[in-house]
PDB file of C-alpha atoms in Angstrom:
ATOM      1  CA  MET Z 318     -15.505   4.055   8.140  1.00 34.00           C
ATOM      2  CA  PHE Z 319     -12.651   5.893   6.218  1.00 37.00           C
ATOM      3  CA  GLY Z 320     -12.036   5.540   2.534  1.00 40.00           C
ATOM      4  CA  LEU Z 321      -8.415   5.095   1.434  1.00 40.00           C
ATOM      5  CA  THR Z 322      -7.977   8.787   0.848  1.00 42.00           C
ATOM      6  CA  SER Z 323      -9.119   9.835   4.369  1.00 43.00           C
ATOM      7  CA  LEU Z 324      -7.121   7.062   5.867  1.00 43.00           C
ATOM      8  CA  GLY Z 325      -4.139   7.876   3.908  1.00 44.00           C
ATOM      9  CA  ARG Z 326      -4.181  11.668   5.136  1.00 46.00           C
ATOM     10  CA  LEU Z 327      -4.384  10.443   8.880  1.00 45.00           C
ATOM     11  CA  ILE Z 328      -1.642   7.953   8.586  1.00 44.00           C
ATOM     12  CA  ALA Z 329       0.584   9.516   6.013  1.00 46.00           C
ATOM     13  CA  LEU Z 330       3.548  10.153   8.381  1.00 43.00           C
ATOM     14  CA  PRO Z 331       3.268   6.998  10.488  1.00 43.00           C
ATOM     15  CA  MET Z 332       2.804   4.694   7.601  1.00 40.00           C
ATOM     16  CA  LEU Z 333       5.750   6.031   5.747  1.00 40.00           C
ATOM     17  CA  ALA Z 334       7.827   6.282   8.920  1.00 38.00           C
ATOM     18  CA  GLY Z 335       8.580   2.546   9.040  1.00 39.00           C
ATOM     19  CA  ALA Z 336      10.660   2.894   5.707  1.00 36.00           C
ATOM     20  CA  MET Z 337      13.388   4.745   7.531  1.00 37.00           C
ATOM     21  CA  LEU Z 338      15.309   2.044   9.280  1.00 37.00           C
ATOM     22  CA  VAL Z 339      18.895   2.964   9.340  1.00 35.00           C
ATOM     23  CA  THR Z 340      21.909   0.590   9.088  1.00 36.00           C
ATOM     24  CA  PRO Z 341      25.479   1.317  10.277  1.00 37.00           C
ATOM     25  CA  ALA Z 342      27.315   3.869   8.353  1.00 39.00           C
ATOM     26  CA  GLU Z 343      30.347   1.726   7.762  1.00 43.00           C
ATOM     27  CA  ALA Z 344      28.160  -0.792   5.883  1.00 44.00           C
ATOM     28  CA  LYS Z 345      28.641  -0.762   2.219  1.00 52.00           C
ATOM     29  CA  LYS Z 346      25.011  -1.786   1.448  1.00 63.00           C
ATOM     30  CA  SER Z 347      22.019  -3.092   3.454  1.00 60.00           C
ATOM     31  CA  SER Z 348      18.396  -3.409   3.012  1.00 64.00           C
ATOM     32  CA  VAL Z 349      15.132  -3.592   4.984  1.00 64.00           C
ATOM     33  CA  GLY Z 350      11.827  -5.193   4.148  1.00 69.00           C
ATOM     34  CA  GLY Z 351       8.662  -4.931   6.166  1.00 74.00           C
ATOM     35  CA  LEU Z 352       4.843  -5.681   6.322  1.00 80.00           C
ATOM     36  CA  TYR Z 353       2.560  -3.359   8.286  1.00 81.00           C
ATOM     37  CA  ASN Z 354      -0.957  -3.743   9.637  1.00 85.00           C
ATOM     38  CA  ILE Z 355      -3.247  -0.802  10.002  1.00 89.00           C
ATOM     39  CA  SER Z 356      -6.336  -1.014  12.235  1.00 90.00           C
ATOM     40  CA  ILE Z 357      -9.134   1.139  13.606  1.00 89.00           C
ATOM     41  CA  ALA Z 358     -10.810   0.264  16.892  1.00 89.00           C
ATOM     42  CA  GLY Z 359      -9.317  -3.271  16.664  1.00 89.00           C
ATOM     43  CA  PHE Z 360     -10.456  -3.976  13.124  1.00 89.00           C
ATOM     44  CA  LYS Z 361      -7.870  -4.484  10.478  1.00 86.00           C
ATOM     45  CA  VAL Z 362      -8.588  -1.973   7.498  1.00 85.00           C
ATOM     46  CA  GLY Z 363      -5.295  -1.786   5.617  1.00 87.00           C
ATOM     47  CA  ARG Z 364      -1.853  -3.250   4.992  1.00 87.00           C
ATOM     48  CA  GLY Z 365       1.316  -1.884   3.905  1.00 85.00           C
ATOM     49  CA  THR Z 366       4.908  -2.916   2.716  1.00 83.00           C
ATOM     50  CA  LEU Z 367       8.096  -1.169   2.675  1.00 76.00           C
ATOM     51  CA  SER Z 368      11.577  -1.666   1.082  1.00 76.00           C
ATOM     52  CA  LEU Z 369      14.653   0.281   1.832  1.00 72.00           C
ATOM     53  CA  VAL Z 370      18.182   0.316   0.452  1.00 73.00           C
ATOM     54  CA  MET Z 371      21.095   2.143   2.222  1.00 67.00           C
ATOM     55  CA  GLN Z 372      24.297   2.772   0.357  1.00 74.00           C
ATOM     56  CA  GLY Z 373      26.799   4.573   2.487  1.00 71.00           C
ATOM     57  CA  ASN Z 374      25.027   7.557   3.729  1.00 78.00           C
ATOM     58  CA  ALA Z 375      22.436   7.536   0.911  1.00 82.00           C
ATOM     59  CA  TYR Z 376      18.959   6.132   1.296  1.00 79.00           C
ATOM     60  CA  SER Z 377      16.279   4.974  -1.181  1.00 83.00           C
ATOM     61  CA  ALA Z 378      12.831   3.951   0.279  1.00 81.00           C
ATOM     62  CA  LYS Z 379       9.448   2.722  -1.071  1.00 85.00           C
ATOM     63  CA  VAL Z 380       6.046   2.105   0.600  1.00 83.00           C
ATOM     64  CA  SER Z 381       2.853   0.918  -0.532  1.00 87.00           C
ATOM     65  CA  LEU Z 382      -0.723   0.953   1.019  1.00 84.00           C
ATOM     66  CA  GLU Z 383      -3.939  -0.896   0.178  1.00 83.00           C
ATOM     67  CA  PRO Z 384      -7.215  -1.868   1.926  1.00 78.00           C
ATOM     68  CA  ALA Z 385      -7.236  -5.142   4.017  1.00 73.00           C
ATOM     69  CA  GLY Z 386      -9.757  -6.859   6.283  1.00 65.00           C
ATOM     70  CA  ILE Z 387     -12.943  -5.015   6.560  1.00 69.00           C
ATOM     71  CA  GLY Z 388     -11.362  -2.034   4.764  1.00 59.00           C
ATOM     72  CA  THR Z 389     -12.018  -3.867   1.443  1.00 58.00           C
ATOM     73  CA  LEU Z 390     -15.681  -3.384   2.012  1.00 52.00           C
ATOM     74  CA  PHE Z 391     -15.317   0.352   1.818  1.00 54.00           C
ATOM     75  CA  SER Z 392     -12.463   1.039  -0.448  1.00 57.00           C
ATOM     76  CA  THR Z 393     -10.644  -0.301  -3.541  1.00 56.00           C
ATOM     77  CA  GLY Z 394      -8.066   2.360  -3.704  1.00 68.00           C
ATOM     78  CA  LYS Z 395      -4.351   1.881  -3.339  1.00 81.00           C
ATOM     79  CA  GLY Z 396      -1.174   3.957  -3.292  1.00 88.00           C
ATOM     80  CA  GLY Z 397       2.631   4.205  -2.691  1.00 89.00           C
ATOM     81  CA  ALA Z 398       5.379   6.617  -2.248  1.00 92.00           C
ATOM     82  CA  GLU Z 399       9.148   6.737  -2.646  1.00 92.00           C
ATOM     83  CA  ALA Z 400      11.852   8.949  -1.377  1.00 92.00           C
ATOM     84  CA  SER Z 401      15.702   9.319  -1.624  1.00 90.00           C
ATOM     85  CA  GLY Z 402      18.365  11.487  -0.118  1.00 90.00           C
ATOM     86  CA  TRP Z 403      21.233  11.631   2.331  1.00 86.00           C
ATOM     87  CA  LEU Z 404      22.074  11.510   5.923  1.00 75.00           C
ATOM     88  CA  VAL Z 405      24.653  14.312   6.613  1.00 77.00           C
ATOM     89  CA  GLY Z 406      25.765  14.095  10.252  1.00 69.00           C
ATOM     90  CA  SER Z 407      22.668  14.642  12.372  1.00 68.00           C
ATOM     91  CA  ARG Z 408      20.571  16.125   9.416  1.00 76.00           C
ATOM     92  CA  VAL Z 409      18.392  14.378   6.984  1.00 79.00           C
ATOM     93  CA  VAL Z 410      18.686  15.894   3.590  1.00 87.00           C
ATOM     94  CA  PRO Z 411      15.996  14.710   1.160  1.00 92.00           C
ATOM     95  CA  SER Z 412      16.557  14.732  -2.532  1.00 94.00           C
ATOM     96  CA  LYS Z 413      13.377  13.472  -4.299  1.00 94.00           C
ATOM     97  CA  TYR Z 414       9.745  12.462  -3.141  1.00 95.00           C
ATOM     98  CA  ARG Z 415       7.038  10.948  -5.175  1.00 95.00           C
ATOM     99  CA  MET Z 416       3.595   9.760  -4.313  1.00 93.00           C
ATOM    100  CA  ALA Z 417       0.814   8.362  -6.268  1.00 93.00           C
ATOM    101  CA  SER Z 418      -2.553   6.782  -5.321  1.00 89.00           C
ATOM    102  CA  HIS Z 419      -5.997   6.041  -6.598  1.00 83.00           C
ATOM    103  CA  ALA Z 420      -9.175   6.363  -4.545  1.00 77.00           C
ATOM    104  CA  ALA Z 421     -12.888   7.446  -4.861  1.00 73.00           C
ATOM    105  CA  ASN Z 422     -12.311   7.462  -8.711  1.00 80.00           C
ATOM    106  CA  LEU Z 423      -9.548  10.106  -8.413  1.00 85.00           C
ATOM    107  CA  ASP Z 424      -5.872   9.991  -9.062  1.00 89.00           C
ATOM    108  CA  PHE Z 425      -3.437  11.695  -6.608  1.00 92.00           C
ATOM    109  CA  TYR Z 426       0.088  12.442  -7.570  1.00 94.00           C
ATOM    110  CA  VAL Z 427       2.939  14.542  -5.855  1.00 95.00           C
ATOM    111  CA  ASN Z 428       6.585  14.992  -7.153  1.00 96.00           C
ATOM    112  CA  LEU Z 429       8.892  17.086  -5.029  1.00 96.00           C
ATOM    113  CA  ASN Z 430      12.555  17.990  -5.906  1.00 94.00           C
ATOM    114  CA  GLN Z 431      14.323  18.881  -2.764  1.00 91.00           C
ATOM    115  CA  GLY Z 432      17.663  20.406  -1.916  1.00 88.00           C
ATOM    116  CA  SER Z 433      19.373  21.810   1.265  1.00 84.00           C
ATOM    117  CA  GLY Z 434      16.297  21.178   3.280  1.00 81.00           C
ATOM    118  CA  ASN Z 435      13.968  23.190   0.864  1.00 88.00           C
ATOM    119  CA  ILE Z 436      11.379  22.271  -1.600  1.00 91.00           C
ATOM    120  CA  ARG Z 437      12.848  23.487  -4.884  1.00 92.00           C
ATOM    121  CA  SER Z 438      10.120  22.486  -7.465  1.00 93.00           C
ATOM    122  CA  MET Z 439       6.903  20.435  -7.303  1.00 93.00           C
ATOM    123  CA  GLU Z 440       4.120  18.863  -9.306  1.00 95.00           C
ATOM    124  CA  VAL Z 441       0.829  18.171  -7.586  1.00 94.00           C
ATOM    125  CA  ALA Z 442      -2.454  16.816  -8.848  1.00 94.00           C
ATOM    126  CA  PRO Z 443      -5.348  17.435  -8.286  1.00 93.00           C
ATOM    127  CA  LYS Z 444      -5.001  21.101  -6.999  1.00 90.00           C
ATOM    128  CA  PHE Z 445      -7.079  22.594  -4.268  1.00 89.00           C
ATOM    129  CA  LYS Z 446     -10.073  24.492  -5.428  1.00 88.00           C
ATOM    130  CA  PRO Z 447      -9.861  28.251  -4.775  1.00 88.00           C
ATOM    131  CA  ASN Z 448     -11.133  29.081  -1.347  1.00 92.00           C
ATOM    132  CA  LYS Z 449     -10.734  32.445   0.365  1.00 93.00           C
ATOM    133  CA  GLU Z 450     -10.458  30.840   3.701  1.00 95.00           C
ATOM    134  CA  ARG Z 451      -7.539  28.467   2.837  1.00 96.00           C
ATOM    135  CA  ILE Z 452      -4.270  29.607   4.219  1.00 96.00           C
ATOM    136  CA  LYS Z 453      -1.963  30.069   1.194  1.00 94.00           C
ATOM    137  CA  VAL Z 454       1.128  28.060   0.905  1.00 94.00           C
ATOM    138  CA  THR Z 455       4.033  30.373   0.115  1.00 94.00           C
ATOM    139  CA  ASN Z 456       7.739  29.904  -0.734  1.00 93.00           C
ATOM    140  CA  ARG Z 457       8.408  30.613   2.927  1.00 93.00           C
ATOM    141  CA  HIS Z 458       6.415  27.479   3.921  1.00 94.00           C
ATOM    142  CA  ARG Z 459       8.591  25.421   1.466  1.00 93.00           C
ATOM    143  CA  ARG Z 460      11.814  26.469   3.087  1.00 91.00           C
ATOM    144  CA  ASN Z 461      13.220  24.303   5.962  1.00 89.00           C
ATOM    145  CA  ALA Z 462      10.568  21.606   5.170  1.00 91.00           C
ATOM    146  CA  ILE Z 463      11.017  17.983   4.294  1.00 90.00           C
ATOM    147  CA  ASP Z 464       8.604  15.364   2.734  1.00 91.00           C
ATOM    148  CA  PRO Z 465       6.535  12.943   4.926  1.00 89.00           C
ATOM    149  CA  LEU Z 466       8.812   9.834   4.267  1.00 83.00           C
ATOM    150  CA  SER Z 467      12.126  11.523   4.885  1.00 82.00           C
ATOM    151  CA  ALA Z 468      10.650  13.300   8.088  1.00 81.00           C
ATOM    152  CA  ALA Z 469      10.507   9.833   9.727  1.00 77.00           C
ATOM    153  CA  LEU Z 470      14.374   9.835  10.073  1.00 73.00           C
ATOM    154  CA  MET Z 471      15.037  11.153  13.512  1.00 76.00           C
ATOM    155  CA  PRO Z 472      18.821  11.695  14.304  1.00 70.00           C
ATOM    156  CA  VAL Z 473      20.159  12.604  17.706  1.00 72.00           C
ATOM    157  CA  GLY Z 474      23.471  14.507  18.444  1.00 68.00           C
ATOM    158  CA  ARG Z 475      24.810  11.758  20.561  1.00 69.00           C
ATOM    159  CA  ALA Z 476      24.161   7.999  20.780  1.00 69.00           C
ATOM    160  CA  ARG Z 477      23.705   8.159  24.531  1.00 71.00           C
ATOM    161  CA  ASP Z 478      20.665  10.608  24.025  1.00 68.00           C
ATOM    162  CA  SER Z 479      18.826   8.106  21.925  1.00 76.00           C
ATOM    163  CA  LEU Z 480      16.841   6.496  24.622  1.00 84.00           C
ATOM    164  CA  GLY Z 481      16.003   9.645  26.673  1.00 85.00           C
ATOM    165  CA  PRO Z 482      14.002  12.833  26.551  1.00 88.00           C
ATOM    166  CA  LYS Z 483      16.130  14.264  23.742  1.00 86.00           C
ATOM    167  CA  ALA Z 484      14.855  11.657  21.449  1.00 87.00           C
ATOM    168  CA  CYS Z 485      11.502  13.204  21.525  1.00 90.00           C
ATOM    169  CA  SER Z 486      12.656  16.869  21.721  1.00 88.00           C
ATOM    170  CA  ARG Z 487      11.969  17.760  18.011  1.00 88.00           C
ATOM    171  CA  LYS Z 488       9.511  19.455  15.725  1.00 91.00           C
ATOM    172  CA  LEU Z 489       9.026  17.747  12.241  1.00 90.00           C
ATOM    173  CA  PRO Z 490       8.424  20.403   9.622  1.00 92.00           C
ATOM    174  CA  VAL Z 491       6.440  18.469   6.864  1.00 93.00           C
ATOM    175  CA  PHE Z 492       5.242  19.489   3.361  1.00 94.00           C
ATOM    176  CA  ASP Z 493       3.091  16.806   1.587  1.00 93.00           C
ATOM    177  CA  GLY Z 494       2.490  18.736  -1.715  1.00 94.00           C
ATOM    178  CA  TRP Z 495      -0.687  20.191  -0.627  1.00 94.00           C
ATOM    179  CA  THR Z 496      -0.316  21.315   2.978  1.00 95.00           C
ATOM    180  CA  ARG Z 497       2.539  22.320   5.332  1.00 96.00           C
ATOM    181  CA  PHE Z 498       2.209  21.047   8.988  1.00 96.00           C
ATOM    182  CA  ASP Z 499       4.422  20.356  11.972  1.00 95.00           C
ATOM    183  CA  ILE Z 500       4.509  17.203  14.141  1.00 94.00           C
ATOM    184  CA  LYS Z 501       5.603  18.210  17.596  1.00 95.00           C
ATOM    185  CA  LEU Z 502       6.938  15.463  19.889  1.00 94.00           C
ATOM    186  CA  SER Z 503       7.530  15.471  23.671  1.00 95.00           C
ATOM    187  CA  TYR Z 504       8.874  12.882  26.047  1.00 95.00           C
ATOM    188  CA  GLN Z 505       6.517  10.333  27.813  1.00 95.00           C
ATOM    189  CA  GLY Z 506       8.671   7.610  28.940  1.00 95.00           C
ATOM    190  CA  THR Z 507      10.153   4.255  27.705  1.00 95.00           C
ATOM    191  CA  LYS Z 508       8.876   0.762  27.008  1.00 93.00           C
ATOM    192  CA  GLU Z 509      10.243  -2.604  26.164  1.00 92.00           C
ATOM    193  CA  VAL Z 510       8.969  -4.396  23.065  1.00 86.00           C
ATOM    194  CA  SER Z 511       9.754  -7.633  21.384  1.00 86.00           C
ATOM    195  CA  GLY Z 512       8.863  -9.411  18.091  1.00 80.00           C
ATOM    196  CA  HIS Z 513       8.197  -8.179  14.580  1.00 80.00           C
ATOM    197  CA  GLY Z 514      11.802  -7.873  13.986  1.00 76.00           C
ATOM    198  CA  TYR Z 515      13.035  -5.658  16.857  1.00 76.00           C
ATOM    199  CA  ASP Z 516      13.600  -6.558  20.551  1.00 82.00           C
ATOM    200  CA  GLY Z 517      14.531  -3.912  23.053  1.00 83.00           C
ATOM    201  CA  PRO Z 518      13.535  -0.390  24.494  1.00 87.00           C
ATOM    202  CA  VAL Z 519      11.439   2.239  22.668  1.00 88.00           C
ATOM    203  CA  VAL Z 520      11.003   5.922  23.645  1.00 92.00           C
ATOM    204  CA  VAL Z 521       7.303   6.889  23.969  1.00 95.00           C
ATOM    205  CA  CYS Z 522       6.607  10.294  22.722  1.00 95.00           C
ATOM    206  CA  LYS Z 523       3.315  12.353  22.658  1.00 96.00           C
ATOM    207  CA  ALA Z 524       2.666  13.860  19.305  1.00 95.00           C
ATOM    208  CA  GLN Z 525       0.723  16.870  18.166  1.00 95.00           C
ATOM    209  CA  TRP Z 526      -0.236  17.826  14.584  1.00 95.00           C
ATOM    210  CA  VAL Z 527       0.063  21.474  14.080  1.00 96.00           C
ATOM    211  CA  PRO Z 528      -1.440  23.026  10.769  1.00 96.00           C
ATOM    212  CA  VAL Z 529       0.724  25.631   9.179  1.00 97.00           C
ATOM    213  CA  ALA Z 530      -0.604  26.348   5.615  1.00 97.00           C
ATOM    214  CA  GLY Z 531      -2.793  24.766   2.965  1.00 95.00           C
ATOM    215  CA  HIS Z 532      -5.608  24.137   5.306  1.00 95.00           C
ATOM    216  CA  ARG Z 533      -8.978  25.848   6.063  1.00 95.00           C
ATOM    217  CA  PRO Z 534      -9.077  26.577   9.722  1.00 95.00           C
ATOM    218  CA  SER Z 535     -13.096  26.270  10.006  1.00 95.00           C
ATOM    219  CA  LYS Z 536     -13.069  22.590   8.750  1.00 93.00           C
ATOM    220  CA  GLU Z 537     -13.940  20.107  11.510  1.00 93.00           C
ATOM    221  CA  SER Z 538     -11.364  17.710  10.360  1.00 90.00           C
ATOM    222  CA  VAL Z 539      -8.513  20.247  10.853  1.00 93.00           C
ATOM    223  CA  LYS Z 540      -9.865  21.083  14.266  1.00 94.00           C
ATOM    224  CA  TYR Z 541     -10.130  17.532  15.264  1.00 92.00           C
ATOM    225  CA  MET Z 542      -6.754  16.584  14.049  1.00 92.00           C
ATOM    226  CA  ALA Z 543      -5.093  19.590  15.878  1.00 93.00           C
ATOM    227  CA  ARG Z 544      -6.505  18.365  19.176  1.00 93.00           C
ATOM    228  CA  ALA Z 545      -6.265  14.599  18.556  1.00 93.00           C
ATOM    229  CA  ASN Z 546      -4.494  12.241  20.969  1.00 94.00           C
ATOM    230  CA  MET Z 547      -1.597  10.767  19.104  1.00 95.00           C
ATOM    231  CA  GLU Z 548       1.436   8.664  20.259  1.00 95.00           C
ATOM    232  CA  VAL Z 549       4.629   7.514  18.591  1.00 93.00           C
ATOM    233  CA  TRP Z 550       7.100   4.827  19.917  1.00 89.00           C
ATOM    234  CA  ILE Z 551      10.539   5.308  18.477  1.00 86.00           C
ATOM    235  CA  ALA Z 552      13.278   2.906  18.542  1.00 77.00           C
ATOM    236  CA  PRO Z 553      17.124   2.924  17.628  1.00 73.00           C
ATOM    237  CA  MET Z 554      17.228   0.382  14.954  1.00 64.00           C
ATOM    238  CA  GLY Z 555      20.594  -0.547  13.313  1.00 60.00           C
ATOM    239  CA  ARG Z 556      22.349   2.815  14.354  1.00 58.00           C
ATOM    240  CA  ASP Z 557      22.489   4.020  17.873  1.00 62.00           C
ATOM    241  CA  ASN Z 558      22.005   7.709  17.149  1.00 67.00           C
ATOM    242  CA  VAL Z 559      19.190   7.489  14.644  1.00 68.00           C
ATOM    243  CA  LEU Z 560      15.666   6.776  15.689  1.00 77.00           C
ATOM    244  CA  ILE Z 561      12.503   5.666  13.750  1.00 74.00           C
ATOM    245  CA  PRO Z 562       8.856   5.268  14.651  1.00 78.00           C
ATOM    246  CA  TYR Z 563       8.076   1.570  15.735  1.00 80.00           C
ATOM    247  CA  ARG Z 564       4.349   2.201  16.437  1.00 87.00           C
ATOM    248  CA  ILE Z 565       1.952   5.057  15.853  1.00 90.00           C
ATOM    249  CA  SER Z 566      -1.482   5.554  17.348  1.00 94.00           C
ATOM    250  CA  ILE Z 567      -4.051   8.263  16.759  1.00 93.00           C
ATOM    251  CA  ASP Z 568      -7.444   8.621  18.290  1.00 91.00           C
ATOM    252  CA  THR Z 569     -10.234   9.137  15.720  1.00 88.00           C
ATOM    253  CA  LYS Z 570     -13.899   9.538  15.683  1.00 84.00           C
ATOM    254  CA  ASN Z 571     -14.163   5.893  14.744  1.00 85.00           C
ATOM    255  CA  GLY Z 572     -11.789   4.560  17.399  1.00 90.00           C
ATOM    256  CA  ARG Z 573      -8.187   4.283  17.704  1.00 91.00           C
ATOM    257  CA  LEU Z 574      -6.075   4.195  14.584  1.00 92.00           C
ATOM    258  CA  VAL Z 575      -2.876   1.908  14.922  1.00 91.00           C
ATOM    259  CA  VAL Z 576      -0.033   1.508  12.424  1.00 88.00           C
ATOM    260  CA  GLU Z 577       2.372  -1.298  13.497  1.00 85.00           C
ATOM    261  CA  ALA Z 578       4.793  -3.612  11.840  1.00 77.00           C
ATOM    262  CA  SER Z 579       3.823  -7.099  11.567  1.00 79.00           C
ATOM    263  CA  LYS Z 580       7.119  -8.226  10.293  1.00 79.00           C
ATOM    264  CA  LEU Z 581      10.512  -6.493   9.724  1.00 67.00           C
ATOM    265  CA  ASN Z 582      13.562  -8.065   7.941  1.00 69.00           C
ATOM    266  CA  ILE Z 583      16.864  -6.231   8.420  1.00 58.00           C
ATOM    267  CA  ARG Z 584      19.467  -7.730   5.970  1.00 61.00           C
ATOM    268  CA  GLY Z 585      22.939  -6.997   4.588  1.00 50.00           C
ATOM    269  CA  ALA Z 586      23.447  -7.429   1.003  1.00 38.00           C
ATOM    270  CA  GLY Z 587      20.717  -9.092  -0.944  1.00 35.00           C
ATOM    271  CA  SER Z 588      17.017  -8.782  -1.437  1.00 33.00           C
ATOM    272  CA  ASP Z 589      15.314  -5.753  -0.081  1.00 34.00           C
ATOM    273  CA  ARG Z 590      11.879  -7.256  -0.298  1.00 33.00           C
ATOM    274  CA  ALA Z 591       9.716  -8.019   2.621  1.00 34.00           C
ATOM    275  CA  SER Z 592       9.020 -11.773   3.291  1.00 36.00           C
ATOM    276  CA  ALA Z 593       5.321 -12.570   3.412  1.00 35.00           C
ATOM    277  CA  ASP Z 594       5.786 -15.687   5.604  1.00 36.00           C
TER     278      ASP Z 594
END
């Protein structure tokens, strides 16, 4: 089974994605809280929480991740991340991203300062050990890239395109502090879902993980992720021209990994913490 570190690498984007529920632009302030279940081959291995506050076009989001179910037998680690930035028209413009976790007796930390769609400065620990095979991350790879948490916000040009093929027609350029990769989405169809705080249609997208830099091409884990079957369901929540992932599934060697909300609370003014009942 996966330890928390391995699990976190596989689900970094989908787990953080849920934090990006967007509320109407005219609302002065709103908040979202959520609880998430993470399972592999039908067995619960982790849980996560999120909180999000939107103030005008500015967002501030936090997520946490810890073992649960049988996952507690294999890992005692835990972690979390936070991000902030702005929604400017159809663009997401991140400002800051921080991630900290502890697993396998190691501490992991990332601090990114961003602006105009670029990574301007960064702190990362631990650093990769020198390896001639590793594709070096350069300044070019940090341009036109965004952090994993902000990458989950998916605007479309027009609200009428939010439930069609254009919703999936995108490539997400992600930099997590160590590696630069793309998530390519393509349209598969639509489904109806209900419960967990959202009732309505979702767009089903096929997803592909594409390594760009920071990885070692010969590693089996890199090869596997590049060809793994992935799917994301995205939904317009709170704002018609912005979509966010509702459910993520990834085929792994240990069975299908699924990250799905067990409860979402979308509120106006007031608490931004998820309810546990």
